[in-house]
GROMACS .gro file of C-alpha atoms in nm:
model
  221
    1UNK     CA    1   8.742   4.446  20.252
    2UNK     CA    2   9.047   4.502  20.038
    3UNK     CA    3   9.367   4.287  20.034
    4UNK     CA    4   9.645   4.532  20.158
    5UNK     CA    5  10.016   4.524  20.187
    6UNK     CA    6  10.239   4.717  20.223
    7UNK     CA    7  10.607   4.719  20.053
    8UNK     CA    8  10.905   4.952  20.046
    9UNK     CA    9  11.034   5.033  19.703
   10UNK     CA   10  11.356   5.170  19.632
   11UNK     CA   11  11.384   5.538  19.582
   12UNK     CA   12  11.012   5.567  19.659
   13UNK     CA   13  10.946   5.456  20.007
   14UNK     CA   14  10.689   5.315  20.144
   15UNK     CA   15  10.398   5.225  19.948
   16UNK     CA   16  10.063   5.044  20.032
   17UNK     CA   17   9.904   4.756  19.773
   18UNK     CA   18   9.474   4.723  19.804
   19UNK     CA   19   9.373   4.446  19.617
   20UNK     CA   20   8.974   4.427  19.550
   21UNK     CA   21   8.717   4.285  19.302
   22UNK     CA   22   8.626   4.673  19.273
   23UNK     CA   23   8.945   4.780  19.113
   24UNK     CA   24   8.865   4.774  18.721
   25UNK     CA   25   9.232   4.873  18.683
   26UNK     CA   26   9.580   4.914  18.828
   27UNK     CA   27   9.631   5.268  18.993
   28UNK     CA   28   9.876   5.469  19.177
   29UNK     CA   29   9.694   5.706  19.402
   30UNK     CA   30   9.826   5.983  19.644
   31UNK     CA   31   9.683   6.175  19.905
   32UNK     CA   32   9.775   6.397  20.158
   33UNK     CA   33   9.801   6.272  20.520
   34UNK     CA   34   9.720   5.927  20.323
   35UNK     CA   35  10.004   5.856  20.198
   36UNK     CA   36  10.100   5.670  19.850
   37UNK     CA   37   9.880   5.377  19.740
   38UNK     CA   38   9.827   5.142  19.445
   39UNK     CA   39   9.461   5.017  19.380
   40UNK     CA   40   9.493   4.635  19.261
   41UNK     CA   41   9.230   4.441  19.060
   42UNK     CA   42   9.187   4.070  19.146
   43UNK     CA   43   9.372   3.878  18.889
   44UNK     CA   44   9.697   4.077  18.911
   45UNK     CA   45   9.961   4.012  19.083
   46UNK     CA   46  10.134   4.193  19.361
   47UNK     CA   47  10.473   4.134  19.166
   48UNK     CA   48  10.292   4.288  18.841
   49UNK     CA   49  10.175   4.610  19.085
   50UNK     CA   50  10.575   4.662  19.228
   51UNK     CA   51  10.650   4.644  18.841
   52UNK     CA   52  10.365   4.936  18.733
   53UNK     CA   53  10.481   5.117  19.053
   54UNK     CA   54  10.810   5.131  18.922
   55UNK     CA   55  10.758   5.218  18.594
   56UNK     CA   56  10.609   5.534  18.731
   57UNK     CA   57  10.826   5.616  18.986
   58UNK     CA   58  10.896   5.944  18.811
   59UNK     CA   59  10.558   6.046  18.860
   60UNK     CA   60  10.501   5.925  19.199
   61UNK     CA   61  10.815   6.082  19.301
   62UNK     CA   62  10.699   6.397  19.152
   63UNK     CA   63  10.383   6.379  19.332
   64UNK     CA   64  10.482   6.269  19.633
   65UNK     CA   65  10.698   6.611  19.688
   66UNK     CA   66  10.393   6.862  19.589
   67UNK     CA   67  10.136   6.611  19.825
   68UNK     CA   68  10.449   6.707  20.124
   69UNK     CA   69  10.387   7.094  20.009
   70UNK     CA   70   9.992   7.054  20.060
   71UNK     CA   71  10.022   6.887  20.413
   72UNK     CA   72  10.263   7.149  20.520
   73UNK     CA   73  10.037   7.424  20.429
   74UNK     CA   74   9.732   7.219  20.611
   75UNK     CA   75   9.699   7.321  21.031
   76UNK     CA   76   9.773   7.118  21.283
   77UNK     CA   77   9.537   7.063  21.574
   78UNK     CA   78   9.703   7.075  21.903
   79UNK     CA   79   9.551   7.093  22.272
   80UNK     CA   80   9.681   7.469  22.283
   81UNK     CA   81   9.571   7.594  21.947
   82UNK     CA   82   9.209   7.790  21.954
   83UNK     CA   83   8.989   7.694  21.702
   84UNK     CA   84   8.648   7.829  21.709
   85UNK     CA   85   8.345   7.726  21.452
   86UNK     CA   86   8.079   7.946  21.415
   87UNK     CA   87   7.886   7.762  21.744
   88UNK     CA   88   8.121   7.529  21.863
   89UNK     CA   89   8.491   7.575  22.049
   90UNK     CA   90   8.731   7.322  21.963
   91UNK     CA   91   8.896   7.084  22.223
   92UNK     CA   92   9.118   6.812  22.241
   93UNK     CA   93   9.110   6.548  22.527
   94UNK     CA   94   9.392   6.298  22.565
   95UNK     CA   95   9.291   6.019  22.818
   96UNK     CA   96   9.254   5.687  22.918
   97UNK     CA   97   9.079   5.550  22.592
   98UNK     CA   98   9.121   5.331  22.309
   99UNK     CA   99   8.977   5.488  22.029
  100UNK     CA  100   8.904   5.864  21.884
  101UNK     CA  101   8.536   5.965  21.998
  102UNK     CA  102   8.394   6.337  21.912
  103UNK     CA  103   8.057   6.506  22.090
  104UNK     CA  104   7.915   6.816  22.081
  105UNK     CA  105   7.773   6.969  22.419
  106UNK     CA  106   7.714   7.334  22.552
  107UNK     CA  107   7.922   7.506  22.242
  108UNK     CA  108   8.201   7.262  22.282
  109UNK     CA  109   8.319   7.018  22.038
  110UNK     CA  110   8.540   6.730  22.214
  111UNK     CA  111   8.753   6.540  22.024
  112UNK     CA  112   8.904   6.238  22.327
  113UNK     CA  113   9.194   6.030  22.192
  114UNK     CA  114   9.440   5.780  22.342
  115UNK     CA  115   9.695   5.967  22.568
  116UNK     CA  116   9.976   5.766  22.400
  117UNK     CA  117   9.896   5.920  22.052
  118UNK     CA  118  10.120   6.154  21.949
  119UNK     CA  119   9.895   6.489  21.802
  120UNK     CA  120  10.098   6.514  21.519
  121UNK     CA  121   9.935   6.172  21.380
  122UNK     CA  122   9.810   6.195  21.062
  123UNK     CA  123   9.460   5.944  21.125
  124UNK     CA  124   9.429   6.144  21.425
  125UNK     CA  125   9.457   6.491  21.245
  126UNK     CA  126   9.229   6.360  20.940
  127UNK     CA  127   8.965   6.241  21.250
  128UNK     CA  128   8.965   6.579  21.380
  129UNK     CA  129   8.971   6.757  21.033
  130UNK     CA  130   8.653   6.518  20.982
  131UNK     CA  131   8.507   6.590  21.287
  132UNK     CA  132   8.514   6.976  21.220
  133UNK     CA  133   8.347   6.931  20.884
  134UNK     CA  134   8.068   6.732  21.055
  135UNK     CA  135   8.020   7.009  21.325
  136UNK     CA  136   8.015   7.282  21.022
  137UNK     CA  137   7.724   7.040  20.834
  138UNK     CA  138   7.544   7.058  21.168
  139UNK     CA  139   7.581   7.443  21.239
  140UNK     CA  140   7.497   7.484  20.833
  141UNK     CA  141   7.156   7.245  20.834
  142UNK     CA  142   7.023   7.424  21.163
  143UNK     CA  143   7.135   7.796  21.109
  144UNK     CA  144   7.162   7.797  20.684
  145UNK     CA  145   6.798   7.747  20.630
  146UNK     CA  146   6.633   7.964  20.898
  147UNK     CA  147   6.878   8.237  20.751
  148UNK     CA  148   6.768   8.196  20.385
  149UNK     CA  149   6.421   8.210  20.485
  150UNK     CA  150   6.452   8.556  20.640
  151UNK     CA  151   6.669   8.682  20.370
  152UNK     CA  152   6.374   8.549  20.098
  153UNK     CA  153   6.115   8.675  20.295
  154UNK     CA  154   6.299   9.035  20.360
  155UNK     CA  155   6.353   9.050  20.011
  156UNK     CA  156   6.049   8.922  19.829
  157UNK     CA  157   6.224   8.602  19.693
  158UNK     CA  158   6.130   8.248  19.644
  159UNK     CA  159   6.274   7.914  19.596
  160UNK     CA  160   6.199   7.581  19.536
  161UNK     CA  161   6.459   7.361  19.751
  162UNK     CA  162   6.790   7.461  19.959
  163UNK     CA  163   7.051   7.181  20.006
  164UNK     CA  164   7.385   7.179  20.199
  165UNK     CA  165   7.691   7.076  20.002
  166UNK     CA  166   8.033   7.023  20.109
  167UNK     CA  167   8.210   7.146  19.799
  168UNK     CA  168   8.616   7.315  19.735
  169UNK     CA  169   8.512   7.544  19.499
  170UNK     CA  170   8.180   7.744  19.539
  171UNK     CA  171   8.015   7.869  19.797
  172UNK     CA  172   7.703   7.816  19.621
  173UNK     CA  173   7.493   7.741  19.310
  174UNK     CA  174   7.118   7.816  19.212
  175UNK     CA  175   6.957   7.567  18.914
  176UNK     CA  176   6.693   7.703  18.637
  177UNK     CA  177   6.400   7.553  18.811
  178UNK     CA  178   6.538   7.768  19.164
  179UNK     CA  179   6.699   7.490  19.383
  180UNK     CA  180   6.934   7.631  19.561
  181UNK     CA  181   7.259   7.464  19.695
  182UNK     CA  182   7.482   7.641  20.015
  183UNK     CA  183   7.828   7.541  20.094
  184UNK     CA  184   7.831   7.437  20.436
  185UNK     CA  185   8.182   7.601  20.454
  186UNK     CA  186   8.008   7.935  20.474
  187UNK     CA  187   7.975   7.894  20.864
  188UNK     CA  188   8.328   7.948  20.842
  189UNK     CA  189   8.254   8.326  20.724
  190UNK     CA  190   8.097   8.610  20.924
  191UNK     CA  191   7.772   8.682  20.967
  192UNK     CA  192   7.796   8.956  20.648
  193UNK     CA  193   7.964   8.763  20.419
  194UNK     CA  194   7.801   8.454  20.440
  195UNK     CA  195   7.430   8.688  20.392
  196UNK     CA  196   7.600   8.803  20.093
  197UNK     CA  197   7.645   8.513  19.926
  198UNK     CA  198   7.281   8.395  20.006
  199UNK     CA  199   7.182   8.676  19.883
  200UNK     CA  200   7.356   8.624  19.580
  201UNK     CA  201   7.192   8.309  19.474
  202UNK     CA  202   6.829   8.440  19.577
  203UNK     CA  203   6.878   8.689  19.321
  204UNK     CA  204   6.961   8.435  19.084
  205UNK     CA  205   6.613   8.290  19.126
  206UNK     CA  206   6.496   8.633  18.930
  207UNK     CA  207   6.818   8.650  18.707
  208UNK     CA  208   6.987   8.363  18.549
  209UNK     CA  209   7.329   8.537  18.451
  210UNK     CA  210   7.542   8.823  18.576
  211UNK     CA  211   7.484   9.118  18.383
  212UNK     CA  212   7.399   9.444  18.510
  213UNK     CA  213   7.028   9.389  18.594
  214UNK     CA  214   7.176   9.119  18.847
  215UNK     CA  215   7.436   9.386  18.987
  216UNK     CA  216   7.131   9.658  19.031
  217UNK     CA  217   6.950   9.386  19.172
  218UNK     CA  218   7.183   9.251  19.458
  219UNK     CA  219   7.275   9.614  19.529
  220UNK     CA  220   6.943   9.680  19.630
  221UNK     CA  221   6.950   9.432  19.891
   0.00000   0.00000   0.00000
């Protein structure tokens, strides 16, 4: 486990210091809902860190304000908002506990947290944010291959693999050899959309690129 402290620098705030054998080199790291953080490597000194933190307090400043813009823009999970996965309903369960727990049951996913937590907290929203994403990989690994399987079969396809990404920028990918990966972020789409973009990488098992013999070829299906 990482050495931490944490120190409050002038003009930037608060700032936490992890000092590990794995850090190859100093860093200044920010996050949203994280917070700002230096990465220390053994052999450096906390006093040497403030010093590099300083020297780009510009930067961090700078960084700091557009990291506030991205967790203003990011939802907030209260008790009273409804938030529905593809399978699962969403609830939040203050009570008499110590820790954050989450459990699926009967198309409910329960997220129970200490009563004396206030919702707004940020390990408590990143727990729930996390606990989502795990629901969505279970939803995608039961319902994402059954669904390709039908969609190969209706259209006279075949594949060689199908794995289940979480990835920020495509909702999926097909390889030379046919290996297919799925975003599990499509169970966030309906039922149409996320067949069209299945459908889009079978085709790709027949047509590498996207000219107009892929076009012709996804229209027809």
């Amino acid at each position: 486990m990482p050495e931490e402290k944490i120190i409050l620098l002038e003009d930037i705030g608060d700032i936490l210091f992890k000092k590990s054998r794995r850090f190859k080199r100093l860093s200044v790291r920010i996050a949203p809902k994280k917070g700002i953080w230096v990465n220390v490597p053994y052999g450096i000194s906390y006093q040497d860190a403030i010093n590099f933190a300083r020297q780009n307090k510009a930067w961090i400043i700078n960084n700091k304000a557009k990291t506030k813009l991205k967790e203003n823009k990011q939802t907030i999970f209260t008790p009273e908002i409804q938030f529905k996965t593809r399978f699962h309903q969403l609830k939040l369960s203050p009570g008499e506990v110590s820790y954050y727990s989450a459990k699926l049951s009967n198309g409910v996913l329960e997220v129970r947290y200490p009563a004396n937590t206030e919702i707004q907290n940020s390990d408590l929203q990143i727990f729930i944010q996390n606990s989502i994403i795990e629901t969505l990989r279970r939803e995608a690994n039961h319902h994402l291959p059954i669904r390709i399987k039908e969609l190969a079969k209706l259209g006279g396809f075949s594949y060689k693999s199908l794995k289940i990404k979480n990835t920020k920028s495509r909702w999926g990918s097909c390889s030379h050899d046919n290996n297919i990966n799925l975003n599990l972020h499509l169970m966030r789409l309906p039922n149409e959309l996320c067949d069209m973009v299945i459908l889009h990488e079978l085709c790709h098992t027949k047509v590498k690129n996207h000219s107009k013999e892929f076009y012709q070829l996804l229209k027809i299906h």
